[in-house]
Amino acid sequence: MKKIFIVTGEPSGDKLATTVISKLKKINPNIEFLCVGGAHLSSLGIRSIFDLKEITYLGFTSVLFNIFKIRNRINKTVEEIIKFNPDILFTVDSPDFTLRVAERVKKINNDIKTIHYVAPQVWIWRESRVKKFKEFIDHILLLFNFETKYFDKEKIPNTFVGHPLLEENKRSKIDLSSFINKDKKIISIFAGSRKSETNVLLPILCNFISLMNKKFNDRIFVFHATDENRELIVNFLKKNSLKNSQVISDENIKFQILSNSVFAVAKSGTVSLEICNANIPSIIIYKINMINYWIMKFLVKVKFANIINIINNKEVIPELLQGECNAKEIFNSVNYLLAHPDLLNSQLENIKKTLKNIKSKTSSTEKVSTILSQYL
């Protein structure tokens, strides 16, 4: 029986890996899996060697403070992979963890094929990393077509597969009347998948909702949570007795809620593409500690945090970062945009054009699962 070991580093990677593996299981049901993953891979019956929360850290300083724990988890992961002896090591996103594992594994057993999904953002910072990748990566799978030039240059086998969040997913419709009062306008809230970022953004977002509740009584604010941080958000909302707010973690309900939203406020990250694909206007927020911010400021090569803005080299989707990421600024921005439908339409039109240029013409998950099959 063929074997695949999957390594993810955070919930978004766990989710991406699951879409691929569920497709691969249909193509070839005779594959044995083991992983470093979370709730999504667990739902496919794949055992994780330890809890994903043990390696999910945000920012440079958080990593430094947990460096020995992370090193221990890398050592444990490498040890388990060598013991499992898979045909493929499938690493997904989180390069500072997953690619360190891949590099170590390749040095010990060169026969294990290493396939990495979601290229490190070398077009934002540390482009020099690409030269090193060819020493231990057999194939890299790219979300965006403009990334190919960086890997072609170093003759690293690569395939543009597209972003799975941009695929048209057919889902069964859910009646939301038991969740949401039909007279309420939904504003979707995304506070991040990592506990560390959720802890930073929750107080800000709750103060924003309080300001909104003073002005409107026809809005409801729905937090889209991972299974891992659902309880954290629920407890915080209870503690602050926040009205007109709910928390959901079921993927189908999330999709329906987002599709029926009038607006979204989202932490910068991959979820923004999901919002864009649902044709919902939004703003992007992000806040980290000042040390991490100045390190990033020094290293990054781009002006914006959001991929749509980076591609267009202009602020298509408003970004409220660092000092601007506060309840009052979010309140002012959301109110201003909702009061100006022409600005919302302009945002959505620009997004539509951008997505048309970066979408793959075939199914991303289909491509990735086919490539994995070819290496078995």
CSV table of N, CA and C in Angstrom, one decimal, residues 95 144 239 327:
chain,number,residue,atom,x,y,z
A,95,PRO,N,5.7,27.6,5.7
A,95,PRO,CA,7.0,27.2,5.2
A,95,PRO,C,8.0,27.2,6.3
A,144,PHE,N,-0.7,31.1,-7.6
A,144,PHE,CA,-0.9,32.2,-8.5
A,144,PHE,C,0.1,32.0,-9.7
A,239,LYS,N,-18.7,37.2,28.1
A,239,LYS,CA,-18.0,38.0,29.1
A,239,LYS,C,-18.3,39.5,28.9
A,327,ALA,N,-11.2,50.2,16.9
A,327,ALA,CA,-12.7,50.1,16.8
A,327,ALA,C,-13.2,51.3,16.1
